[in-house]
Short mmCIF file of C-alpha atoms and ligand atoms in Angstrom, two decimals:
data_model
loop_
_atom_site.label_atom_id
_atom_site.label_comp_id
_atom_site.label_asym_id
_atom_site.label_seq_id
_atom_site.Cartn_x
_atom_site.Cartn_y
_atom_site.Cartn_z
CA UNK A 271 -0.17 0.15 -0.09
CA UNK A 272 1.47 3.17 -1.23
CA UNK A 273 1.49 6.81 0.80
CA UNK A 274 2.30 8.69 -1.77
CA UNK A 275 -1.14 9.93 -2.82
CA UNK A 276 -1.53 11.26 0.87
CA UNK A 277 -0.98 14.67 0.38
CA UNK A 278 -2.41 15.28 -3.37
CA UNK A 279 -4.43 18.66 -3.15
CA UNK A 280 -8.23 18.76 -3.18
CA UNK A 281 -9.59 18.88 -6.78
CA UNK A 282 -9.95 22.66 -7.83
CA UNK A 283 -13.18 22.26 -9.74
CA UNK A 284 -15.10 20.77 -6.37
CA UNK A 285 -13.42 23.33 -4.31
CA UNK A 286 -14.64 26.04 -6.66
CA UNK A 287 -18.45 24.73 -6.52
CA UNK A 288 -18.29 23.99 -2.98
CA UNK A 289 -16.86 27.68 -1.92
CA UNK A 290 -19.92 29.25 -4.10
CA UNK A 291 -21.86 27.94 -1.39
CA UNK A 292 -19.88 29.20 1.65
CA UNK A 293 -17.80 25.58 2.14
CA UNK A 294 -14.17 24.92 2.16
CA UNK A 295 -12.81 21.59 0.78
CA UNK A 296 -9.25 20.45 2.15
CA UNK A 297 -7.25 17.53 2.36
CA UNK A 298 -6.11 17.07 5.80
CA UNK A 299 -2.51 16.98 6.49
CA UNK A 300 -1.43 13.14 7.70
CA UNK A 301 0.55 15.21 10.41
CA UNK A 302 -2.02 17.15 11.97
CA UNK A 303 -3.39 15.08 15.02
CA UNK A 304 -6.47 17.84 15.88
CA UNK A 305 -7.33 17.80 12.33
CA UNK A 306 -7.51 14.39 11.79
CA UNK A 307 -9.04 13.81 15.06
CA UNK A 308 -11.95 16.00 13.83
CA UNK A 309 -12.40 13.98 10.49
CA UNK A 310 -12.35 10.90 12.51
CA UNK A 311 -15.08 12.27 14.67
CA UNK A 312 -17.54 13.38 11.16
CA UNK A 313 -16.60 10.26 10.14
CA UNK A 314 -17.83 7.99 12.89
CA UNK A 315 -21.19 10.49 13.01
CA UNK A 316 -21.98 10.04 9.59
CA UNK A 317 -21.89 6.09 10.21
CA UNK A 318 -24.15 6.36 13.44
CA UNK A 319 -20.99 5.50 15.74
CA UNK A 320 -20.37 6.61 18.93
CA UNK A 321 -18.15 9.49 19.95
CA UNK A 322 -14.73 7.98 19.88
CA UNK A 323 -12.84 7.93 22.97
CA UNK A 324 -9.37 9.27 23.17
CA UNK A 325 -7.77 5.56 22.74
CA UNK A 326 -10.12 4.87 20.04
CA UNK A 327 -9.14 8.25 18.19
CA UNK A 328 -5.14 7.38 18.76
CA UNK A 329 -5.63 4.07 17.08
CA UNK A 330 -7.70 5.37 14.22
CA UNK A 331 -5.31 8.21 13.71
CA UNK A 332 -2.74 5.62 13.24
CA UNK A 333 -3.96 3.86 10.70
CA UNK A 334 -6.12 6.75 8.79
CA UNK A 335 -3.00 8.78 8.56
CA UNK A 336 -2.54 6.32 5.42
CA UNK A 337 -4.78 7.52 3.35
CA UNK A 338 -5.70 10.81 1.80
CA UNK A 339 -8.56 12.15 3.56
CA UNK A 340 -10.59 14.95 2.36
CA UNK A 341 -12.98 17.15 4.33
CA UNK A 342 -15.36 19.67 3.95
CA UNK A 343 -15.47 22.52 6.25
CA UNK A 344 -18.60 24.65 6.99
CA UNK A 345 -15.96 27.84 8.68
CA UNK A 346 -18.96 29.54 10.09
CA UNK A 347 -19.01 26.64 12.84
CA UNK A 348 -17.04 25.76 15.88
CA UNK A 349 -13.71 24.14 14.97
CA UNK A 350 -14.18 20.54 16.55
CA UNK A 351 -17.56 20.10 14.34
CA UNK A 352 -15.98 21.91 11.67
CA UNK A 353 -15.72 19.06 9.15
CA UNK A 354 -19.29 18.52 7.58
CA UNK A 355 -18.08 16.11 4.95
CA UNK A 356 -15.47 13.37 4.77
CA UNK A 357 -13.84 11.03 2.27
CA UNK A 358 -11.02 8.78 2.65
CA UNK A 359 -9.16 7.55 -0.56
CA UNK A 360 -5.93 5.38 -1.15
CA UNK A 361 -4.37 3.52 -4.32
CA UNK A 362 -5.70 0.12 -3.75
CA UNK A 363 -4.75 -3.24 -5.73
CA UNK A 364 -7.77 -5.20 -6.92
CA UNK A 365 -7.57 -8.21 -8.27
CA UNK A 366 -8.84 -8.70 -11.67
CA UNK A 367 -10.13 -11.98 -13.56
CA UNK A 368 -6.36 -13.57 -14.43
CA UNK A 369 -4.68 -12.61 -11.17
CA UNK A 370 -3.24 -9.25 -12.17
CA UNK A 371 -3.54 -6.70 -9.53
CA UNK A 372 -4.24 -3.36 -10.64
CA UNK A 373 -4.28 0.07 -8.74
CA UNK A 374 -7.98 1.29 -8.21
CA UNK A 375 -8.97 4.61 -6.31
CA UNK A 376 -10.35 3.03 -3.37
CA UNK A 377 -13.01 5.73 -1.95
CA UNK A 378 -14.20 5.13 1.97
CA UNK A 379 -15.80 7.16 4.83
CA UNK A 380 -18.01 9.25 2.38
CA UNK A 381 -20.08 11.26 5.05
CA UNK A 382 -22.05 14.42 5.01
CA UNK A 383 -23.30 15.79 8.10
CA UNK A 384 -27.24 15.71 8.54
CA UNK A 385 -27.06 19.53 9.32
CA UNK A 386 -25.69 20.04 5.43
CA UNK A 387 -27.14 16.74 3.37
CA UNK A 388 -28.82 17.52 -0.04
CA UNK A 389 -26.69 20.70 -0.75
CA UNK A 390 -24.57 18.65 -2.82
CA UNK A 391 -21.77 18.20 -0.67
CA UNK A 392 -21.07 14.19 -1.69
CA UNK A 393 -21.44 15.52 -5.57
CA UNK A 394 -18.39 17.84 -5.05
CA UNK A 395 -16.52 14.94 -3.21
CA UNK A 396 -17.30 12.34 -5.69
CA UNK A 397 -16.53 13.83 -9.00
CA UNK A 398 -13.76 15.48 -7.41
CA UNK A 399 -12.16 11.98 -6.73
CA UNK A 400 -13.05 10.45 -9.90
CA UNK A 401 -10.92 13.70 -11.74
CA UNK A 402 -8.17 12.99 -9.15
CA UNK A 403 -7.86 9.20 -9.91
CA UNK A 404 -8.11 10.08 -13.60
CA UNK A 405 -5.37 12.64 -12.98
CA UNK A 406 -3.22 9.88 -11.13
CA UNK A 407 -3.73 7.43 -14.26
CA UNK A 408 -5.83 5.00 -12.38
CA UNK A 409 -7.84 2.92 -14.66
CA UNK A 410 -10.61 2.57 -11.83
CA UNK A 411 -12.43 3.78 -8.68
CA UNK A 412 -14.13 1.18 -6.26
CA UNK A 413 -16.13 1.45 -3.05
CA UNK A 414 -18.54 -0.65 -0.87
CA UNK A 415 -21.85 1.11 -0.40
CA UNK A 416 -24.54 1.75 2.80
CA UNK A 417 -27.03 2.28 0.52
CA UNK A 418 -27.15 1.02 -3.10
CA UNK A 419 -29.15 3.99 -4.68
CA UNK A 420 -26.20 6.39 -4.49
CA UNK A 421 -23.41 5.69 -6.89
CA UNK A 422 -24.91 4.85 -9.95
CA UNK A 423 -25.40 8.45 -11.13
CA UNK A 424 -21.42 9.18 -10.79
CA UNK A 425 -20.86 5.72 -13.14
CA UNK A 426 -20.47 3.03 -10.52
CA UNK A 427 -22.13 -0.40 -11.36
CA UNK A 428 -22.26 -2.79 -8.53
CA UNK A 429 -19.37 -5.96 -9.86
CA UNK A 430 -19.25 -8.40 -6.97
CA UNK A 431 -22.24 -9.86 -5.06
CA UNK A 432 -21.88 -11.32 -1.44
CA UNK A 433 -24.17 -13.95 0.05
CA UNK A 434 -25.02 -13.77 3.60
CA UNK A 435 -25.75 -17.38 5.52
CA UNK A 436 -27.30 -18.88 8.70
CA UNK A 437 -26.45 -22.19 9.37
CA UNK A 438 -28.82 -24.17 11.59
CA UNK A 439 -26.24 -26.16 13.15
CA UNK A 440 -28.66 -28.31 14.62
CA UNK A 441 -30.38 -29.38 12.11
CA UNK A 442 -27.24 -30.43 9.90
CA UNK A 443 -23.96 -32.31 10.87
CA UNK A 444 -20.66 -32.09 8.66
CA UNK A 445 -21.31 -33.45 4.77
CA UNK A 446 -18.04 -32.67 3.46
CA UNK A 447 -14.86 -35.00 2.80
CA UNK A 448 -12.36 -35.43 5.66
CA UNK A 449 -10.60 -32.69 6.42
CA UNK A 450 -6.64 -32.12 6.97
CA UNK A 451 -4.36 -30.07 8.90
CA UNK A 452 -4.37 -28.38 12.23
CA UNK A 453 -6.68 -25.96 14.22
CA UNK A 454 -5.75 -24.25 17.32
CA UNK A 455 -6.54 -20.92 19.29
CA UNK A 456 -4.55 -18.01 18.77
CA UNK A 457 -4.70 -14.24 19.91
CA UNK A 458 -4.84 -11.33 17.55
CA UNK A 459 -1.56 -9.58 18.85
CA UNK A 460 0.40 -12.86 18.28
CA UNK A 461 -1.13 -13.42 14.97
CA UNK A 462 -1.33 -10.37 13.21
CA UNK A 463 1.76 -10.47 10.83
CA UNK A 464 0.59 -14.39 9.98
CA UNK A 465 -3.10 -13.21 9.54
CA UNK A 466 -2.20 -10.43 7.11
CA UNK A 467 -0.02 -12.47 5.09
CA UNK A 468 -2.84 -15.37 5.07
CA UNK A 469 -5.23 -12.57 3.92
CA UNK A 470 -2.79 -11.12 1.62
CA UNK A 471 -2.67 -14.67 -0.11
CA UNK A 472 -6.62 -14.85 -0.25
CA UNK A 473 -6.85 -11.30 -1.77
CA UNK A 474 -4.50 -12.02 -4.58
CA UNK A 475 -6.35 -15.26 -5.40
CA UNK A 476 -9.57 -13.93 -6.54
CA UNK A 477 -11.14 -11.58 -8.54
CA UNK A 478 -12.99 -8.44 -6.45
CA UNK A 479 -10.65 -9.06 -3.61
CA UNK A 480 -8.55 -5.52 -2.49
CA UNK A 481 -5.24 -5.38 -0.99
CA UNK A 482 -6.06 -4.91 2.51
CA UNK A 483 -4.77 -1.75 4.57
CA UNK A 484 -3.39 -2.48 7.71
CA UNK A 485 -6.63 -1.15 9.25
CA UNK A 486 -8.68 -3.41 7.09
CA UNK A 487 -6.44 -6.59 7.85
CA UNK A 488 -6.19 -5.81 11.64
CA UNK A 489 -9.99 -5.66 12.01
CA UNK A 490 -10.84 -8.60 10.59
CA UNK A 491 -7.70 -10.53 12.82
CA UNK A 492 -9.28 -9.12 15.72
CA UNK A 493 -11.17 -6.41 17.31
CA UNK A 494 -10.07 -2.83 17.40
CA UNK A 495 -10.24 -0.37 20.33
CA UNK A 496 -13.74 0.14 20.89
CA UNK A 497 -15.25 -2.76 18.87
CA UNK A 498 -18.28 -3.94 19.95
CA UNK A 499 -18.13 -7.11 22.18
CA UNK A 500 -14.33 -6.68 22.11
CA UNK A 501 -13.89 -8.88 25.10
CA UNK A 502 -15.96 -11.99 23.31
CA UNK A 503 -13.69 -12.17 20.02
CA UNK A 504 -12.22 -15.46 19.44
CA UNK A 505 -9.63 -16.51 16.86
CA UNK A 506 -8.91 -20.01 15.36
CA UNK A 507 -6.19 -20.14 12.85
CA UNK A 508 -5.68 -23.13 10.21
CA UNK A 509 -2.27 -24.58 9.34
CA UNK A 510 -1.78 -27.41 6.51
CA UNK A 511 -0.32 -30.78 7.27
CA UNK A 512 3.14 -29.21 6.17
CA UNK A 513 2.17 -26.43 9.07
CA UNK A 514 1.60 -23.69 6.56
CA UNK A 515 -0.51 -20.83 7.66
CA UNK A 516 -3.52 -21.03 5.37
CA UNK A 517 -6.64 -19.26 6.93
CA UNK A 518 -8.47 -18.30 10.16
CA UNK A 519 -12.07 -17.69 11.55
CA UNK A 520 -12.82 -14.75 13.85
CA UNK A 521 -15.79 -14.75 16.00
CA UNK A 522 -18.10 -13.74 18.42
CA UNK A 523 -20.31 -16.20 20.52
CA UNK A 524 -23.90 -14.23 21.22
CA UNK A 525 -25.56 -15.27 24.80
CA UNK A 526 -29.12 -16.82 24.17
CA UNK A 527 -31.42 -17.95 27.04
CA UNK A 528 -30.82 -21.54 26.24
CA UNK A 529 -27.35 -22.67 27.05
CA UNK A 530 -27.18 -25.13 24.29
CA UNK A 531 -28.40 -22.64 21.38
CA UNK A 532 -25.82 -19.96 21.24
CA UNK A 533 -25.48 -18.08 18.02
CA UNK A 534 -22.11 -17.72 16.25
CA UNK A 535 -21.61 -14.31 14.63
CA UNK A 536 -18.42 -14.70 12.09
CA UNK A 537 -16.67 -11.56 12.26
CA UNK A 538 -13.84 -13.07 9.44
CA UNK A 539 -13.29 -16.24 7.65
CA UNK A 540 -10.34 -16.05 5.46
CA UNK A 541 -9.18 -19.10 3.73
CA UNK A 542 -6.44 -19.36 1.20
CA UNK A 543 -6.91 -23.21 0.28
CA UNK A 544 -9.89 -25.39 -0.10
CA UNK A 545 -8.37 -27.29 2.45
CA UNK A 546 -8.70 -24.15 4.85
CA UNK A 547 -12.31 -23.30 3.75
CA UNK A 548 -13.34 -27.00 4.47
CA UNK A 549 -11.57 -27.64 8.22
CA UNK A 550 -13.03 -24.04 8.80
CA UNK A 551 -16.25 -24.55 8.08
CA UNK A 552 -16.58 -27.97 9.88
CA UNK A 553 -15.24 -26.16 12.50
CA UNK A 554 -18.20 -23.81 12.62
CA UNK A 555 -20.48 -26.52 12.06
CA UNK A 556 -19.74 -28.75 14.66
CA UNK A 557 -19.40 -26.46 17.42
CA UNK A 558 -21.13 -27.64 20.61
CA UNK A 559 -23.32 -25.20 22.76
CA UNK A 560 -24.08 -23.49 19.19
CA UNK A 561 -27.40 -23.71 17.26
CA UNK A 562 -27.07 -21.01 14.59
CA UNK A 563 -23.32 -19.79 12.70
CA UNK A 564 -24.17 -16.31 10.96
CA UNK A 565 -21.76 -15.59 8.35
CA UNK A 566 -21.72 -12.86 5.48
CA UNK A 567 -19.69 -11.39 2.78
CA UNK A 568 -19.46 -14.74 1.36
CA UNK A 569 -19.06 -15.16 -2.64
CA UNK A 570 -22.01 -16.37 -4.42
CA UNK A 571 -20.50 -19.47 -5.16
CA UNK A 572 -19.89 -20.36 -1.19
CA UNK A 573 -19.95 -24.10 -1.35
CA UNK A 574 -21.77 -24.47 2.05
CA UNK A 575 -24.86 -26.36 0.90
CA UNK A 576 -22.53 -28.93 -0.52
CA UNK A 577 -20.74 -29.27 2.84
CA UNK A 578 -23.88 -30.05 5.06
CA UNK A 579 -25.69 -32.99 5.55
CA UNK A 580 -29.21 -31.14 4.91
CA UNK A 581 -29.24 -28.50 2.26
CA UNK A 582 -31.93 -26.75 3.75
CA UNK A 583 -29.97 -26.47 7.13
CA UNK A 584 -27.74 -23.60 5.38
CA UNK A 585 -30.17 -21.45 4.08
CA UNK A 586 -29.33 -18.22 2.22
CA UNK A 587 -30.43 -15.25 4.50
CA UNK A 588 -29.54 -12.66 1.45
CA UNK A 589 -27.45 -11.97 -1.77
CA UNK A 590 -26.73 -7.91 -2.04
CA UNK A 591 -24.22 -6.02 -4.33
CA UNK A 592 -21.29 -5.45 -2.70
CA UNK A 593 -18.06 -3.68 -4.51
CA UNK A 594 -19.32 -0.91 -6.74
CA UNK A 595 -16.53 -0.16 -9.47
CA UNK A 596 -16.22 2.74 -12.22
CA UNK A 597 -13.93 2.23 -15.21
CA UNK A 598 -12.08 5.37 -15.60
CA UNK A 599 -9.58 4.23 -18.56
CA UNK A 600 -11.72 1.97 -20.84
CA UNK A 601 -8.29 0.30 -22.57
CA UNK A 602 -6.34 0.16 -19.48
CA UNK A 603 -9.17 -1.37 -17.63
CA UNK A 604 -9.66 -4.18 -20.56
CA UNK A 605 -6.34 -5.14 -20.99
CA UNK A 606 -5.52 -5.63 -17.04
CA UNK A 607 -7.62 -8.78 -17.12
CA UNK A 608 -7.33 -11.77 -19.04
CA UNK A 609 -10.55 -13.71 -20.79
CA UNK A 610 -11.51 -17.12 -20.77
CA UNK A 611 -12.69 -17.28 -24.33
CA UNK A 612 -11.48 -15.64 -27.19
CA UNK A 613 -13.81 -12.88 -29.70
CA UNK A 614 -14.37 -9.65 -30.54
CA UNK A 615 -16.80 -7.19 -30.08
CA UNK A 616 -16.84 -3.40 -30.70
CA UNK A 617 -18.47 -1.45 -27.54
CA UNK A 618 -19.96 1.72 -27.34
CA UNK A 619 -19.23 3.24 -23.85
CA UNK A 620 -21.54 6.17 -22.61
CA UNK A 621 -20.03 8.31 -19.44
CA UNK A 622 -21.93 11.35 -18.41
CA UNK A 623 -18.86 12.29 -16.72
CA UNK A 624 -16.75 11.73 -19.90
CA UNK A 625 -13.65 9.70 -18.61
CA UNK A 626 -14.50 6.42 -20.43
CA UNK A 627 -17.14 7.58 -23.23
CA UNK A 628 -15.87 6.54 -26.41
CA UNK A 629 -15.89 3.37 -28.84
CA UNK A 630 -13.42 0.53 -28.77
CA UNK A 631 -12.91 -2.62 -30.50
CA UNK A 632 -12.04 -5.60 -28.25
CA UNK A 633 -10.22 -8.24 -29.64
CA UNK A 634 -9.22 -11.11 -27.39
CA UNK A 635 -6.74 -13.75 -28.34
CA UNK A 636 -5.40 -16.55 -26.34
CA UNK A 637 -7.10 -14.93 -23.15
CA UNK A 638 -5.43 -11.70 -23.91
CA UNK A 639 -6.92 -8.54 -24.86
CA UNK A 640 -6.21 -5.78 -27.45
CA UNK A 641 -8.27 -2.69 -27.24
CA UNK A 642 -8.51 -0.14 -29.89
CA UNK A 643 -10.41 3.01 -30.94
CA UNK A 644 -13.15 2.20 -33.67
CA UNK A 645 -15.68 3.89 -35.54
CA UNK A 646 -17.32 0.64 -36.52
CA UNK A 647 -20.63 0.02 -36.22
CA UNK A 648 -21.02 -1.30 -32.21
CA UNK A 649 -21.94 -4.86 -31.49
CA UNK A 650 -23.24 -3.66 -27.75
CA UNK A 651 -23.77 -0.19 -26.39
CA UNK A 652 -23.68 0.35 -22.56
CA UNK A 653 -23.20 2.68 -20.20
CA UNK A 654 -20.08 3.04 -17.99
CA UNK A 655 -21.79 1.52 -14.90
CA UNK A 656 -22.75 -1.62 -16.76
CA UNK A 657 -19.38 -2.08 -18.07
CA UNK A 658 -18.07 -1.71 -14.29
CA UNK A 659 -20.91 -4.55 -13.64
CA UNK A 660 -19.65 -7.27 -15.82
CA UNK A 661 -16.06 -6.03 -15.52
CA UNK A 662 -14.91 -8.49 -13.21
CA UNK A 663 -16.72 -11.49 -14.33
CA UNK A 664 -20.18 -11.70 -12.84
CA UNK A 665 -23.01 -12.32 -14.73
CA UNK A 666 -25.00 -9.46 -14.80
CA UNK A 667 -24.95 -8.80 -18.68
CA UNK A 668 -28.41 -10.76 -19.20
CA UNK A 669 -30.12 -8.90 -16.55
CA UNK A 670 -28.83 -5.64 -17.60
CA UNK A 671 -29.89 -6.24 -21.22
CA UNK A 672 -33.39 -6.88 -19.86
CA UNK A 673 -33.06 -3.97 -17.85
CA UNK A 674 -32.51 -1.78 -20.83
CA UNK A 675 -28.80 -1.12 -19.44
CA UNK A 676 -27.22 -3.24 -22.34
CA UNK A 677 -28.08 -2.86 -26.10
CA UNK A 678 -26.88 -5.28 -28.59
CA UNK A 679 -25.54 -8.69 -28.34
CA UNK A 680 -25.48 -8.92 -24.77
CA UNK A 681 -24.71 -12.57 -25.11
CA UNK A 682 -21.63 -12.19 -26.90
CA UNK A 683 -20.73 -9.55 -24.25
CA UNK A 684 -21.31 -12.27 -21.33
CA UNK A 685 -19.51 -15.01 -22.98
CA UNK A 686 -16.54 -12.81 -23.02
CA UNK A 687 -16.44 -11.23 -19.82
CA UNK A 688 -18.16 -13.81 -17.67
CA UNK A 689 -15.75 -15.94 -15.45
CA UNK A 690 -16.02 -19.41 -14.39
CA UNK A 691 -15.54 -18.65 -10.93
CA UNK A 692 -17.14 -15.48 -10.23
CA UNK A 693 -15.97 -12.45 -8.52
CA UNK A 694 -15.86 -12.18 -4.71
CA UNK A 695 -14.93 -9.26 -2.23
CA UNK A 696 -14.71 -10.89 1.38
CA UNK A 697 -14.77 -7.62 3.55
CA UNK A 698 -15.98 -3.93 3.82
CA UNK A 699 -13.96 -0.91 3.20
C1 LIG B 45 -25.21 9.86 1.63
C2 LIG B 45 -24.51 11.05 1.67
C3 LIG B 45 -23.02 11.25 1.73
C4 LIG B 45 -25.22 12.11 0.86
O1 LIG B 45 -24.70 13.43 0.85
P1 LIG B 45 -25.27 14.58 0.31
O2 LIG B 45 -24.21 15.55 0.37
O3 LIG B 45 -26.42 14.75 1.09
O4 LIG B 45 -25.81 14.34 -1.40
P2 LIG B 45 -25.83 15.19 -2.32
O5 LIG B 45 -26.76 16.48 -1.95
O6 LIG B 45 -24.30 15.59 -3.08
O7 LIG B 45 -26.83 14.32 -3.36
C5 LIG B 45 -26.13 14.12 -4.86
C6 LIG B 45 -27.30 13.16 -4.99
O8 LIG B 45 -27.30 11.80 -4.64
C7 LIG B 45 -28.64 11.58 -4.24
N1 LIG B 45 -28.39 11.13 -3.09
C8 LIG B 45 -27.73 11.15 -2.05
N2 LIG B 45 -27.89 10.39 -0.84
C9 LIG B 45 -29.09 9.68 -1.65
C10 LIG B 45 -29.66 8.54 -0.54
N3 LIG B 45 -29.27 8.52 0.80
N4 LIG B 45 -30.28 8.18 -1.08
C11 LIG B 45 -30.91 8.68 -2.33
N5 LIG B 45 -30.31 9.43 -3.36
C12 LIG B 45 -29.18 9.95 -2.65
C13 LIG B 45 -29.19 13.46 -4.21
O9 LIG B 45 -30.39 13.38 -4.34
C14 LIG B 45 -28.31 13.86 -5.34
O10 LIG B 45 -29.30 13.39 -6.96
P3 LIG B 45 -29.16 14.10 -7.89
O11 LIG B 45 -28.16 13.52 -8.63
O12 LIG B 45 -30.62 14.28 -8.40
O13 LIG B 45 -28.38 15.69 -7.75
C15 LIG B 45 -25.21 11.69 3.06
O14 LIG B 45 -26.56 11.34 3.04
C16 LIG B 45 -24.63 10.85 4.37
O15 LIG B 45 -23.64 11.06 5.16
N6 LIG B 45 -25.43 9.17 4.70
C17 LIG B 45 -24.89 8.70 5.81
C18 LIG B 45 -23.43 7.98 5.81
C19 LIG B 45 -23.67 6.98 4.43
O16 LIG B 45 -24.60 6.29 4.25
N7 LIG B 45 -22.71 7.37 3.23
C20 LIG B 45 -22.31 6.50 2.17
C21 LIG B 45 -20.97 5.64 2.65
S1 LIG B 45 -21.47 4.54 1.36
#
């Protein structure tokens, strides 16, 4: 993870637009603890969190100063409450089909104070970030969202979907093959380095996963200061028969009135191999005094139904859009990934913000793409958000065509872009 982008100045067009409404756009200095604390307070408030205690601020500062943190100030109000808008961003390697890791502008902590909502602050922040990412030459921008109705207007499309499961462990028993390797309890502090390495292997191994910052990795391994139920976290590591660390599960056990029917809330399940995945799932399913295991942000292809004795005992509790992706540079994005079939298509891409507009011939030979501008008639016409939705290999083309958001030969687009293993993002950022 690079820190070189942390102090790039705020976008001039957005600063001008906000100044016209009496607001000031600025990038927070990573070395200014007071400004950083105010930014963090505003971020927590935006996501309806608690007032962060001094130890929480100190820990968060240590993590957040790695990012480029943008704030919107209303200088008419006292300084501690001053940021009325926040946004954090950093260049993050996104794994794309074929295994390349492409630097994408990761956007997070988008908040606007309820006192200043719907005056165009988010619009100024987001369009400014896209211009910044484009100027840096980054081909993609990515985010995860609290509400799915916000970011489509700026050219983001849902590119991975996540599944949530409730496993009735009184009803099911293990139905998979024999598991191997060693499971053992460990403590977050002892496991941090190893856990980060395991996570990096997981994230590199699947399209849609991102490179985790220290902050994002650490909160999956163990609780951060101020986490709910911090005293209840448990961490179990998986090591292969050869002693290689290949996975872990962090979780919290929730109390219930009936002592034999606890619920396990999985914080994170990381598995770099199928052996790790099955051993960790078996561990969760076999837990005594537990009647339900609840887990979210798994892929849409989670093999759980095939790992239990009774398929209906492992129920999908929901499937939700998860990673949203915005293509900024079409040739760079399309040539960064590989393709599982060869073919050729002329794509006409529309983009209200202009970054990705154009007509391109995509020629795939031996899985490798060439992209050239063309004036030929298009096979497929689509807005940039729809291209974002199919880019990582998800099977969205048909649905988007039915919805009128892809015109032309959507099946040909699907054949070229879809991957046998669907993309997944297994965390929030
Ligand atoms: C979501 C949030 C950042 C929007 O900020 P804002 O400054 O009020 O948004 P803007 O005034 O710039 O609105 C821009 C556009 O988005 C729309 N919009 C903004 N928030 C929306 C929402 N929650 N639902 C639907 N539309 C929304 C606006 O109507 C406007 O539409 P337009 O294209 O017709 O102009 C703000 O409400 C917030 O902080 N919410 C709580 C934290 C959160 O959910 N953040 C998002 C994290 S992913």
